[in-house]
XYZ file of C-alpha atoms in Angstrom:
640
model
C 9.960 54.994 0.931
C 8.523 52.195 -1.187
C 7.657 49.125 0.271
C 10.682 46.448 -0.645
C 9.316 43.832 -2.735
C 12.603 40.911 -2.869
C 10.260 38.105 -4.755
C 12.437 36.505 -7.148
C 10.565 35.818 -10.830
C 7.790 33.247 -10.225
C 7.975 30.199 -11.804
C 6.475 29.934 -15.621
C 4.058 27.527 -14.407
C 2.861 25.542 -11.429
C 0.828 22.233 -12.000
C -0.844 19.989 -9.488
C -0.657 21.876 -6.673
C -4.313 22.709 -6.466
C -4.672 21.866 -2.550
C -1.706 23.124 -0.898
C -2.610 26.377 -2.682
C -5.751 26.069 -0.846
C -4.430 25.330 2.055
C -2.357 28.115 2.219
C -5.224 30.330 1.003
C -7.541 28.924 4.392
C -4.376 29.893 6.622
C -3.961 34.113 5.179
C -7.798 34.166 6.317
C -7.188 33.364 9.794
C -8.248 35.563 12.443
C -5.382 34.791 14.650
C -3.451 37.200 17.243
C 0.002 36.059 15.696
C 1.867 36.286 12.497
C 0.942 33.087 10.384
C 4.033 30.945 9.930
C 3.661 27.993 7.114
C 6.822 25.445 6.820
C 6.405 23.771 3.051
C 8.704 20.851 3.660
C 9.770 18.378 1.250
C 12.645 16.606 -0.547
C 14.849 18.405 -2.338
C 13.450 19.135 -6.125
C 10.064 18.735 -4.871
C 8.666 22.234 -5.601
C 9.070 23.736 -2.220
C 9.925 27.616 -3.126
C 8.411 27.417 -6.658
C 4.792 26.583 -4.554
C 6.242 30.033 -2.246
C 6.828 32.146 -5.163
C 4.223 31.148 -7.137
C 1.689 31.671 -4.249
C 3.598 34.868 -3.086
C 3.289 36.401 -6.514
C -0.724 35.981 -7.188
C -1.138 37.583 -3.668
C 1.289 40.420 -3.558
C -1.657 42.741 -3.385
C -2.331 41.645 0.251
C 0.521 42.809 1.417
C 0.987 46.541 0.846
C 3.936 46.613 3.462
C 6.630 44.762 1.244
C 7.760 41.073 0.838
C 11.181 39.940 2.860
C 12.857 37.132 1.049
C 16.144 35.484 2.097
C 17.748 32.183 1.098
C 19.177 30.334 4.071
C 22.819 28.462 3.333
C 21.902 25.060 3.429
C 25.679 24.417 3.807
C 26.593 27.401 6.575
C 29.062 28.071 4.885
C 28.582 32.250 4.576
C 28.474 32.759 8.109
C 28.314 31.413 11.568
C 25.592 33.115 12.628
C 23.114 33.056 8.881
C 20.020 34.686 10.868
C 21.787 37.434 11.797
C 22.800 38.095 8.420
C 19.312 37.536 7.359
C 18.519 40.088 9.742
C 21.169 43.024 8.401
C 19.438 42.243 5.451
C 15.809 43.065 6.372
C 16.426 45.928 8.506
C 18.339 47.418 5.789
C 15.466 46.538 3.579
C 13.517 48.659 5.438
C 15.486 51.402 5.729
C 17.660 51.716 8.515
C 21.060 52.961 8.028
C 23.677 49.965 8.486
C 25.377 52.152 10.974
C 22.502 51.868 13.101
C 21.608 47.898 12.676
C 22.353 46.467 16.027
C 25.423 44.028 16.026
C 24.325 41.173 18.092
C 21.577 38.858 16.828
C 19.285 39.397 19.470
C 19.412 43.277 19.491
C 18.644 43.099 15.800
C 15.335 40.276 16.289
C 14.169 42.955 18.712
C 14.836 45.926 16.317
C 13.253 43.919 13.099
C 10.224 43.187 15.444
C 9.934 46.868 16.349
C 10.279 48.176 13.313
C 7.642 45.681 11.624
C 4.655 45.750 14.468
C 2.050 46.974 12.541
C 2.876 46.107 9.221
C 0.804 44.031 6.523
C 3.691 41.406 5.203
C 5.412 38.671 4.148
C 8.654 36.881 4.400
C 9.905 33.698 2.695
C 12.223 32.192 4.322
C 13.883 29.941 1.736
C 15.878 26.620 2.362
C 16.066 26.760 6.723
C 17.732 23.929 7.754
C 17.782 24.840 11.721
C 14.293 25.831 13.234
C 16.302 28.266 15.517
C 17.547 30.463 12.450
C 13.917 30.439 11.098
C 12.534 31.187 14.742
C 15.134 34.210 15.010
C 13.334 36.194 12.634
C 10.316 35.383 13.140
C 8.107 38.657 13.392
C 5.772 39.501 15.907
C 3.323 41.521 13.519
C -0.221 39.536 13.622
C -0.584 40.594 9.898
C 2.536 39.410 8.947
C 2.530 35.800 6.774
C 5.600 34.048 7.085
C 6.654 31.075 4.283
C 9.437 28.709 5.282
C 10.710 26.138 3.287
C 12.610 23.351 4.333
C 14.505 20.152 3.532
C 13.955 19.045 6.869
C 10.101 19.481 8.621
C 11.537 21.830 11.715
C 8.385 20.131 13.825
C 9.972 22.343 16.686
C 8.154 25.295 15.158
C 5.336 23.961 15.564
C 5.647 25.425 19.014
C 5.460 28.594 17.640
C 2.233 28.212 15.846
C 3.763 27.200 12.749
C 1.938 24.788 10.219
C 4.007 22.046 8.775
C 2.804 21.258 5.011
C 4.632 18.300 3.719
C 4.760 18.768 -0.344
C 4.598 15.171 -2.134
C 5.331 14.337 -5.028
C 3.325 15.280 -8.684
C 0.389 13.184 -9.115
C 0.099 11.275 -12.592
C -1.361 13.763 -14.789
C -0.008 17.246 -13.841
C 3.257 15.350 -14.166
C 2.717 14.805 -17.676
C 1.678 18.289 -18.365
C 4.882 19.252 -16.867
C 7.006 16.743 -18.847
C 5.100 17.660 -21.894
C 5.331 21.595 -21.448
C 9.126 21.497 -20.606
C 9.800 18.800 -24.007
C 8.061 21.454 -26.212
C 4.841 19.299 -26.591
C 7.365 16.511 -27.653
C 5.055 13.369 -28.446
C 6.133 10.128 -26.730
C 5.046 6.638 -27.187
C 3.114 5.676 -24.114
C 5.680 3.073 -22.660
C 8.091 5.802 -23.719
C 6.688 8.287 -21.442
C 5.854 5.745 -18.974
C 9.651 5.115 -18.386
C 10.315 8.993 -18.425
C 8.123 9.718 -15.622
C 9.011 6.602 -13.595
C 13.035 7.911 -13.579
C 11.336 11.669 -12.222
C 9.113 9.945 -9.874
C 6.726 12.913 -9.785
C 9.746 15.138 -8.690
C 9.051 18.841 -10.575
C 12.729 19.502 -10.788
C 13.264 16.039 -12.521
C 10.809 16.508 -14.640
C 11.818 20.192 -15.777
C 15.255 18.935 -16.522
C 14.427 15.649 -18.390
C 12.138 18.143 -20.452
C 14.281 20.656 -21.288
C 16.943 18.234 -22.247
C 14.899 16.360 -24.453
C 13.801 19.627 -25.836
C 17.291 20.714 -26.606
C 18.173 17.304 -27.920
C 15.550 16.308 -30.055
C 17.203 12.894 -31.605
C 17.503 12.074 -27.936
C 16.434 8.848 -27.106
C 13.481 8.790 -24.531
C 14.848 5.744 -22.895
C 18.338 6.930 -22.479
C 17.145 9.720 -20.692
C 14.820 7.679 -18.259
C 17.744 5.558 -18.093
C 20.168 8.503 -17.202
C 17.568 9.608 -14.838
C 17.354 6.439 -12.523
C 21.027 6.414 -12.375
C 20.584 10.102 -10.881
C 23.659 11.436 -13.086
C 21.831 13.229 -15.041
C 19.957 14.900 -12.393
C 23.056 16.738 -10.438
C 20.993 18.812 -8.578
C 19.130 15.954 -6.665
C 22.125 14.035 -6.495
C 23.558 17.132 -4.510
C 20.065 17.387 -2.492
C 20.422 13.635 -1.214
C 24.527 13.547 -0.425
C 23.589 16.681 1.956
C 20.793 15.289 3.980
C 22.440 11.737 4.043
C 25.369 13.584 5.751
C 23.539 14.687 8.528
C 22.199 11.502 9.488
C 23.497 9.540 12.507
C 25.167 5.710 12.046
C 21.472 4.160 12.699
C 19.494 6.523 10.916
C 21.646 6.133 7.921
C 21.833 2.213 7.938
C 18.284 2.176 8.724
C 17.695 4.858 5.612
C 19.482 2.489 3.496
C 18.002 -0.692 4.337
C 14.462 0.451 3.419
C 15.963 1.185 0.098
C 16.616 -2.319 -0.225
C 13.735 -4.226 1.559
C 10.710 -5.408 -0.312
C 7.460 -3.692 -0.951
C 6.129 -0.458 -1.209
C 6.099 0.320 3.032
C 7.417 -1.065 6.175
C 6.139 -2.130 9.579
C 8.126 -0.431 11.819
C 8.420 -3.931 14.434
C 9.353 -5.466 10.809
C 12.223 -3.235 10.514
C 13.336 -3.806 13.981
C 13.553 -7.506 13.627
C 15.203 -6.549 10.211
C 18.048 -4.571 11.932
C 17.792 -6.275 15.086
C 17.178 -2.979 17.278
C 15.200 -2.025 19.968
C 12.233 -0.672 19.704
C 13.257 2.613 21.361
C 16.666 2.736 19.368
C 14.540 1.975 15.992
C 12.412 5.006 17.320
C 14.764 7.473 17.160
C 16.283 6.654 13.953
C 12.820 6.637 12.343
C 12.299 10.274 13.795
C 15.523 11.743 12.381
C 14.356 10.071 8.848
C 10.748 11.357 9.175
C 12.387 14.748 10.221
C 14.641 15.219 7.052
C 11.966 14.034 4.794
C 13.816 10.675 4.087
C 11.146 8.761 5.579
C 7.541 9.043 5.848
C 4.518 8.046 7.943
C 1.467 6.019 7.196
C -0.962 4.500 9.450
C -0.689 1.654 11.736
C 3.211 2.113 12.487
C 4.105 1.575 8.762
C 6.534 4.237 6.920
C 7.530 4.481 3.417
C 10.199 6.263 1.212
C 8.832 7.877 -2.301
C 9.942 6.552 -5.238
C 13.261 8.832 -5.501
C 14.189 8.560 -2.146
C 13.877 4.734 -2.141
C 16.171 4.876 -5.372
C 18.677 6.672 -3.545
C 18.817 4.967 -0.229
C 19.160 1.562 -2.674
C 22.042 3.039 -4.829
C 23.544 4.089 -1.298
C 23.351 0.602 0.209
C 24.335 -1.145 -2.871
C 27.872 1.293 -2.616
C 28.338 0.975 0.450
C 26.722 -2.399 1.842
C 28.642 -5.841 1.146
C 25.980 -8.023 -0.801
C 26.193 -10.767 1.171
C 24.974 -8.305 4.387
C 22.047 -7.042 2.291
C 20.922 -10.418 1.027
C 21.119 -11.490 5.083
C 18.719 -8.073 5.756
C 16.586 -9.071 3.041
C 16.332 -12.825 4.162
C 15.235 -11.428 7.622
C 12.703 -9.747 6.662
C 11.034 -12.369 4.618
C 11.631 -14.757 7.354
C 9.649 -12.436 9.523
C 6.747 -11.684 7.175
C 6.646 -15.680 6.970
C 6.293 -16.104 10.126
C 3.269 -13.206 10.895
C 1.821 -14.677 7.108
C 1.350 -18.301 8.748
C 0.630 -17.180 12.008
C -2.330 -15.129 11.036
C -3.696 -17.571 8.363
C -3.853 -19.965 11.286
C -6.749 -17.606 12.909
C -8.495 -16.500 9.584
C -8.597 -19.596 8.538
C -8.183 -22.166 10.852
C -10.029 -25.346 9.218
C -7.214 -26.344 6.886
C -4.311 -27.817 8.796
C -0.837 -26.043 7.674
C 2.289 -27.731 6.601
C 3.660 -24.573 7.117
C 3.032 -24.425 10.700
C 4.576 -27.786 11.330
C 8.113 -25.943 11.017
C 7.157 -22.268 12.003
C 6.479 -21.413 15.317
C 2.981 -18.928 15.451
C 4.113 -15.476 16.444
C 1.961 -13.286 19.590
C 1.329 -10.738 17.535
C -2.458 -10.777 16.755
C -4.815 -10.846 19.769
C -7.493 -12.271 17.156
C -8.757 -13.006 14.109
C -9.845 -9.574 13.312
C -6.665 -8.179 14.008
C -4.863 -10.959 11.662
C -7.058 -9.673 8.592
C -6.382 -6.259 9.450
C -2.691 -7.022 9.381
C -2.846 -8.550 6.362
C -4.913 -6.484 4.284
C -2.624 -3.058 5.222
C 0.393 -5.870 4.382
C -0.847 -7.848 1.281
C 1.096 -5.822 -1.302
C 4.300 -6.386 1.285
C 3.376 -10.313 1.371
C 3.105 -10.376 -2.209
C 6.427 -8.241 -2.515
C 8.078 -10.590 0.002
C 7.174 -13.433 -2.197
C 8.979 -12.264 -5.155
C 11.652 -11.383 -3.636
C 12.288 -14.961 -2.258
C 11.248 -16.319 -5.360
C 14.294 -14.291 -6.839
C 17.057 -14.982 -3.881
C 16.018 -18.862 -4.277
C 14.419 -19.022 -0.554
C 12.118 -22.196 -1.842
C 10.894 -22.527 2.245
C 9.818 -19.387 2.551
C 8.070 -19.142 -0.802
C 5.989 -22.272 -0.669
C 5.341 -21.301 3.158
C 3.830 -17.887 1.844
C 2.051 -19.457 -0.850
C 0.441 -21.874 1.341
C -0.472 -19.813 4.262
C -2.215 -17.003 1.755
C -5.209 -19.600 1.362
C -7.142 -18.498 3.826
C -6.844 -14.557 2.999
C -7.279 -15.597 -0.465
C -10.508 -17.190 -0.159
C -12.237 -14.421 1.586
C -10.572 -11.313 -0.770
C -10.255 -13.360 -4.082
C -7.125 -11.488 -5.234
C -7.347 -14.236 -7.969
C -4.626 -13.384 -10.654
C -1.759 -12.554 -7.415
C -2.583 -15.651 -5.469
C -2.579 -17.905 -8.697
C 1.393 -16.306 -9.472
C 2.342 -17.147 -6.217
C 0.880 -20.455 -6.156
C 2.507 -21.990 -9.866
C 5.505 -19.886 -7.956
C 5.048 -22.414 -4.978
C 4.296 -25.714 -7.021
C 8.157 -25.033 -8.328
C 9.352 -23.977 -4.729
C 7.955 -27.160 -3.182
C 8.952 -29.081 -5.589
C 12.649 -28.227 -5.220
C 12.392 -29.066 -1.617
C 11.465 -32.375 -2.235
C 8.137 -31.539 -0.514
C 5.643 -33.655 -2.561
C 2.443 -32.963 -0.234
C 3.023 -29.535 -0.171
C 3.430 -29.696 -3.957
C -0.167 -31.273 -4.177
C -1.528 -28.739 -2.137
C 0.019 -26.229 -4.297
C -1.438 -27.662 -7.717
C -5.081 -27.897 -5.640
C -4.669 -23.948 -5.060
C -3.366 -23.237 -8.010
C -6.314 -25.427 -9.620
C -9.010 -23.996 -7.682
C -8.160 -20.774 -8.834
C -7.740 -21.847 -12.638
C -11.540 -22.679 -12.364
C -12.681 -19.782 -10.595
C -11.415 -17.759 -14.005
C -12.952 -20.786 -15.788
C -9.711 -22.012 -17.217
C -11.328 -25.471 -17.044
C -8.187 -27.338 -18.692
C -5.643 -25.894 -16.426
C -7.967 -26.990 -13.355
C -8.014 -30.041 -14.593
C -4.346 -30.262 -14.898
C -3.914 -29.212 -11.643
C -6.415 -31.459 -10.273
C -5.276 -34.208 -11.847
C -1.664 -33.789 -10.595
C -2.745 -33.629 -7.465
C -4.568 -36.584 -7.104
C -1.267 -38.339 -8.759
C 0.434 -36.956 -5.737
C -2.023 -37.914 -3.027
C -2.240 -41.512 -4.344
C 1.241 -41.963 -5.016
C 1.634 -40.919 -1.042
C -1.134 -42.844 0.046
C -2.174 -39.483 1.676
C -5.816 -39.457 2.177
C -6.478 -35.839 2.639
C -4.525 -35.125 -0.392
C -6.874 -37.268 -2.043
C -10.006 -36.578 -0.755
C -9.275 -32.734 -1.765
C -8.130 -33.659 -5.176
C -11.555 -35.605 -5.581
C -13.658 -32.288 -4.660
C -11.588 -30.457 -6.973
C -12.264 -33.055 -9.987
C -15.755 -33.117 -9.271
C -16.139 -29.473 -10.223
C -14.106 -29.606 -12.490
C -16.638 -32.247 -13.718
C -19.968 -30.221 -12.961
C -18.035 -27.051 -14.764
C -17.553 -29.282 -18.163
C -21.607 -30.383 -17.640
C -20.963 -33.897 -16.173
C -23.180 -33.751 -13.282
C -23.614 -37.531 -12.746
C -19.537 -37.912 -12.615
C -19.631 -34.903 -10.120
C -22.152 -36.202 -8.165
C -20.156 -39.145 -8.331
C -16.872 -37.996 -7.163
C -18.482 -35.621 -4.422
C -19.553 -39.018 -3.044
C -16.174 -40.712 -3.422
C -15.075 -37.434 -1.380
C -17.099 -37.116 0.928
C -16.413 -41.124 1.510
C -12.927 -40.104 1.905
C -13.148 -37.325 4.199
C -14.820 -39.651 6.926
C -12.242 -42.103 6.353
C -9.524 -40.148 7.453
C -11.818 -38.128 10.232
C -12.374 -34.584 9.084
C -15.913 -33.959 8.650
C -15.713 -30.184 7.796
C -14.445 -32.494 4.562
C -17.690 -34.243 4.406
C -19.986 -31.397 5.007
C -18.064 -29.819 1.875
C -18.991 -32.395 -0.261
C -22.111 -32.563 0.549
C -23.079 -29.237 0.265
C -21.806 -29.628 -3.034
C -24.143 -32.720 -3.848
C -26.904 -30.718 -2.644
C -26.400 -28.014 -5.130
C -26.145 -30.426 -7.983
C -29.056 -32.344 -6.798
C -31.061 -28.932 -6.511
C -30.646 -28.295 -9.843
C -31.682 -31.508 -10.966
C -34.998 -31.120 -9.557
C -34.399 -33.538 -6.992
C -35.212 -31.076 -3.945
C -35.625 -33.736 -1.036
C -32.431 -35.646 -1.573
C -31.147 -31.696 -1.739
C -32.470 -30.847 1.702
C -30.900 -33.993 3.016
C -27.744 -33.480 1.524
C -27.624 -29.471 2.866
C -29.078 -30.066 6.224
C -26.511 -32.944 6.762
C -23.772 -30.029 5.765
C -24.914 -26.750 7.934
C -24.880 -28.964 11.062
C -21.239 -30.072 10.939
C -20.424 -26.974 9.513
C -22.557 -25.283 12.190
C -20.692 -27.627 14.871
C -17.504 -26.541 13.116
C -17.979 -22.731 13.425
C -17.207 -22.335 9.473
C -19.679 -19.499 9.658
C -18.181 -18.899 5.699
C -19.144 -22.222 4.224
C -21.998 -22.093 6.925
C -23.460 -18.946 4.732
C -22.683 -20.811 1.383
C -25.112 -23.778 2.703
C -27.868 -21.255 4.042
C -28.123 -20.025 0.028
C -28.596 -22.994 -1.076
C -31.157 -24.272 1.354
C -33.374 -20.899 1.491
C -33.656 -20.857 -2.354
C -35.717 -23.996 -1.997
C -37.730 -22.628 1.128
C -38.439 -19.524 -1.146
C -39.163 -22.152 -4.129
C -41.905 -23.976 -1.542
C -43.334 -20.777 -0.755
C -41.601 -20.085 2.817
C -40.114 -16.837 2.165
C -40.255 -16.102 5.970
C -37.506 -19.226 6.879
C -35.687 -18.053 3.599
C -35.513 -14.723 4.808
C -34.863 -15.436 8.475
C -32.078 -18.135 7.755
C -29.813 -15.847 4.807
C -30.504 -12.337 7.370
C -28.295 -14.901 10.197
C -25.698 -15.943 7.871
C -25.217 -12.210 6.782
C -24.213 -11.954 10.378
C -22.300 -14.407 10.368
C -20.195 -13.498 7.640
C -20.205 -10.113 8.648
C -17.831 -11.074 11.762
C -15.579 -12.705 9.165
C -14.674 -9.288 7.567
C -15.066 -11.230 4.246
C -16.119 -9.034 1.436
C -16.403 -12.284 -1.051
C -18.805 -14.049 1.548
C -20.606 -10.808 2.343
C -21.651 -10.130 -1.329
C -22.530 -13.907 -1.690
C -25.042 -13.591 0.688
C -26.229 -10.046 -0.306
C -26.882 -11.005 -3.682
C -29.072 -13.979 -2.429
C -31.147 -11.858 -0.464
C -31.409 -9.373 -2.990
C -33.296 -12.249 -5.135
C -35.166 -13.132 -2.656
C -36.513 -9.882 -1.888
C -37.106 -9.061 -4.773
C -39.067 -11.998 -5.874
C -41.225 -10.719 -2.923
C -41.811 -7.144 -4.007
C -39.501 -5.618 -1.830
C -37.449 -3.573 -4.546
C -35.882 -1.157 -2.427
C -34.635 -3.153 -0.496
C -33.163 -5.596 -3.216
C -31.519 -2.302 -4.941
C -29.505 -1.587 -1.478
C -28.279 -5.070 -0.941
C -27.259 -5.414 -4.450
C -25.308 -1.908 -4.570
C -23.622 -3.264 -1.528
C -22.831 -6.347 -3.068
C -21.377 -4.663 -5.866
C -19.000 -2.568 -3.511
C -17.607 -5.656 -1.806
C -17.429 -7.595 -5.069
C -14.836 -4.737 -5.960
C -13.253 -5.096 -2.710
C -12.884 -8.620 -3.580
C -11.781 -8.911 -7.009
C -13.945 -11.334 -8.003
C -13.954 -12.140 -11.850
C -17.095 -11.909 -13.957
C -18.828 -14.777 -14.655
């Protein structure tokens, strides 16, 4: 009898799917004393039994003893008992009479086992949506290779050896072959095909059928049909896939499922969520499991999750049918609320030298047990911060936006996301302004300025700056002031006015010990000791900088600390002490190097890259400047 071969066609093509080929590849080699059992889980449309076949097909020649293929009903509707159908199916594959197929299921498991020992096989086990059906016929045969796939991950068969292979979706450019290939090589403009694979989100089945439709309709529009696309009509099949596995889902697993659909950002802290939904840990638990289970929901690190792009569409449409607006607008107000509160909270530790208006009305959170954990938090959460932002920007939360805008300083100075932190800032000069806020407005404009000048936008500093001041002198509030005169004077030095920047560094500085902050006045000097540097004037310099590392030295601004050390060990190295130079930069590296400040790090790099390599030392120069060039990208900082 010939060996039963039940592979359906394989697909026409298979695109992007390089590594979980591999994979699969690495697991057939295994030396193992069981059958190898493989679960390629995914959402529905994802490319889960194309990957099967496809794979199945280029090695049929390993497996001389036949390939076993049944589909699984992912509705249950054919029979109570689908694995022992599955299993009259085999057995009569292989050749025994149906009169002598055992009736119950376990007498035929036993019989299938028996029958396929010693045999060199596969089975694909299409579209299992119980792990005990898929565990019933499981084979016993070590040389048997067993392909599930799966809606759902069935982690339970894990316990039987199985390996769970979670399929995502297409990356960027096999997902244009695919959309391409399936149009007929149809050209598209590029925002054209941007929108097209946007609505397919990297889904293989949406992509095959917005191809073939556009093929078949070539005066289609190719906005229509992204349009048709992120409305899911035109995609039936997915629209199918989704209603099932939202139907299995429990009351909190299915409000929770819908609510990330609606919350901002592209993933989720899990103790966000549960202050979100006000659940318990524990209950929030489980209803993340049964998501992460039926592929709805997905894992990242550090107790975040995240939904792909199709999913996430769904679970939005979902809560926008079913959810009154007014209870999704309270979810999403939550959640900003609680991203506020961690935002200032952990800009009080990063940064702590810049009393917060922020923090006058928001009580600090216990959730960071120091400042390293606070920038941790915050750079795995920027993209949610910035996320948040906009969305209370759009619901008209003016509090919580100039709160965030504020209380991303301190981040901001260290990371130098420039072109993010200046939106949200001009966003917060109109938020505080609304609220009748006119301090926090200054401060706003003095951010907002700072950064302006930083991308050399002189005239929009000055603007800023000038506003400001306006402000601070309208209030009679001296810190406003004082920062506003820093501000001006580089503007000034900037345009080439050194003497009115020397000027109004002094008039700062003045300021600053008026009002009693002398982190203030070690600021501005530092800043007249750079200008007076490069005047030549290198003894009112050293004054000017030695005056600034103590109080910033006293103040434990290790940052502005480092910025001070530059300045001063370019004129030891100018006076010949390249020792001191050396010694004083290699302790501010350190320094900064506790900070977890990329910007401050490269600063400091760079300087004693120059120095070294006005020594000689050009190895050494090469390797700090390659690192500085790796944190300057870490950084964002614009080119000068």
């Amino acid at each position: 009898m010939r060996a039963p071969v039940q592979l359906p066609p394989a697909p026409t093509v298979l695109l992007g799917r390089g590594p979980e080929l591999a994979q699969l590849d690495e697991i057939r080699l295994r030396r193992d004393p069981a059958p190898s059992v493989v679960v390629l889980t995914g959402v529905g449309g994802i490319g889960k039994t194309a990957l099967a076949l496809h794979w199945l097909h280029t090695h049929r020649d390993r497996f001389p003893d036949g390939i076993l293929c049944a589909r699984f009903s992912a509705e249950g509707t054919e029979t109570t008992e689908p694995a022992s159908a599955v299993l009259h199916g085999f057995l009569a594959a292989l050749g025994i009479p149906a009169d002598d197929i055992p009736a119950s299921l376990a007498q035929r498991a036993a019989e299938f086992r028996a029958v396929t020992a010693d045999r060199r096989f596969a089975l694909l086990l299409d579209d299992v949506v119980h792990s005990a059906d898929a565990r019933a016929v499981l084979p016993s045969s070590a040389h048997a290779f067993v392909l599930v796939t799966s809606r759902s991950q069935l982690t339970s068969l894990a316990l039987d050896g199985a390996e769970i292979l979670p399929l995502s979706p297409l990356p960027d450019r096999p997902a244009r072959e695919v959309l391409a290939r399936r149009s007929g090589q149809r050209q598209f403009s590029p925002e054209d095909a941007e929108n097209l694979l946007t609505a397919c989100a990297g889904l293989p089945l949406a992509l095959t059928i917005t191809g073939a439709r556009l093929r078949v309709r070539p005066r289609r529009n190719p906005d229509q049909e992204a349009r048709r696309g992120r409305r899911f009509g035109g995609f039936t099949g997915l629209a199918t896939v989704f209603d099932a596995a939202y139907a299995t889902l429990d009351d909190s697993a299915a409000r929770l499922y819908r609510t990330c659909g609606i919350l901002p950002g592209p993933h989720h802290a899990v103790d966000a969520l549960a202050e979100t939904l006000q659940s318990s840990p524990a209950h929030l638990d489980d209803a993340v499991d049964e998501l992460i289970e039926a592929n709805l929901l997905h894992e990242l690190e550090d107790e975040t999750v995240a939904q792909h792009d199709v999913v996430r569409h769904d679970a939005r449409v979902r809560a926008e049918r079913q959810d009154a607006e007014a209870d999704r607008r309270y979810l999403v107000h939550r959640y900003t609320r609680w991203y506020r509160d961690q935002t200032v909270t952990a800009s009080a530790l990063i940064h702590p030298f810049r009393p917060s208006f922020a923090s006058e009305t928001v009580a600090a959170t216990e959730s960071f047990a120091d400042r390293d954990h606070a920038v941790t938090w915050w750079r795995r959460d920027r993209s949610v911060i910035n996320a948040v932002a906009k969305a209370a920007e759009a619901h008209g939360w003016d509090e919580e936006l100039w709160q965030l805008a504020e209380a991303s300083w301190g981040f901001f100075l260290h990371h130098r996301d420039y072109e993010s932190f200046l939106e949200l800032c001009t966003a917060g000069i109109a938020a505080a302004r609304r609220c009748q806020l006119p301090l926090v407005e200054a401060r706003m404009h003095s951010q907002a300025g700072y950064v302006h000048e930083r991308l050399r936008r002189f005239e929009q500093a000055a603007a800023h700056h000038a506003a400001a001041l306006e402000i601070g002198e309208r209030e009679q509030h001296g810190p406003t002031q004082a920062t506003a005169l820093s501000r001006m004077a580089r503007d000034a030095r900037a345009r080439g006015h050194v003497e009115a920047a020397l000027e109004l560094y002094e008039r700062s500085a003045e300021k600053h010990a008026e009002i009693g902050r002398p982190r203030g006045v070690a600021m501005a000097r530092r800043r007249r000791g750079d200008l007076l540097a490069a005047l030549g004037r290198e003894d009112d310099a050293v004054r000017e900088l030695t005056e600034a590392a103590a109080i910033m030295e006293e103040a434990g601004d290790a940052s502005q600390l480092a910025r001070t050390v530059i300045s001063l060990a370019a004129i030891h190295a100018r006076r010949g002490d390249y020792h001191r130079a050396h010694a004083e930069l290699v302790s501010a590296l350190e320094g900064v190097e506790r900070l977890q400040s990329p910007h401050f790090q490269a600063e400091v790099l760079t300087a004693l890259a120059g120095l070294e390599r006005g020594h000689g030392d050009e190895a050494s120069a090469e390797r700090r400047l390659e690192e500085a060039r790796l944190l300057s990208r870490d950084s964002a900082e614009p080119p000068h």
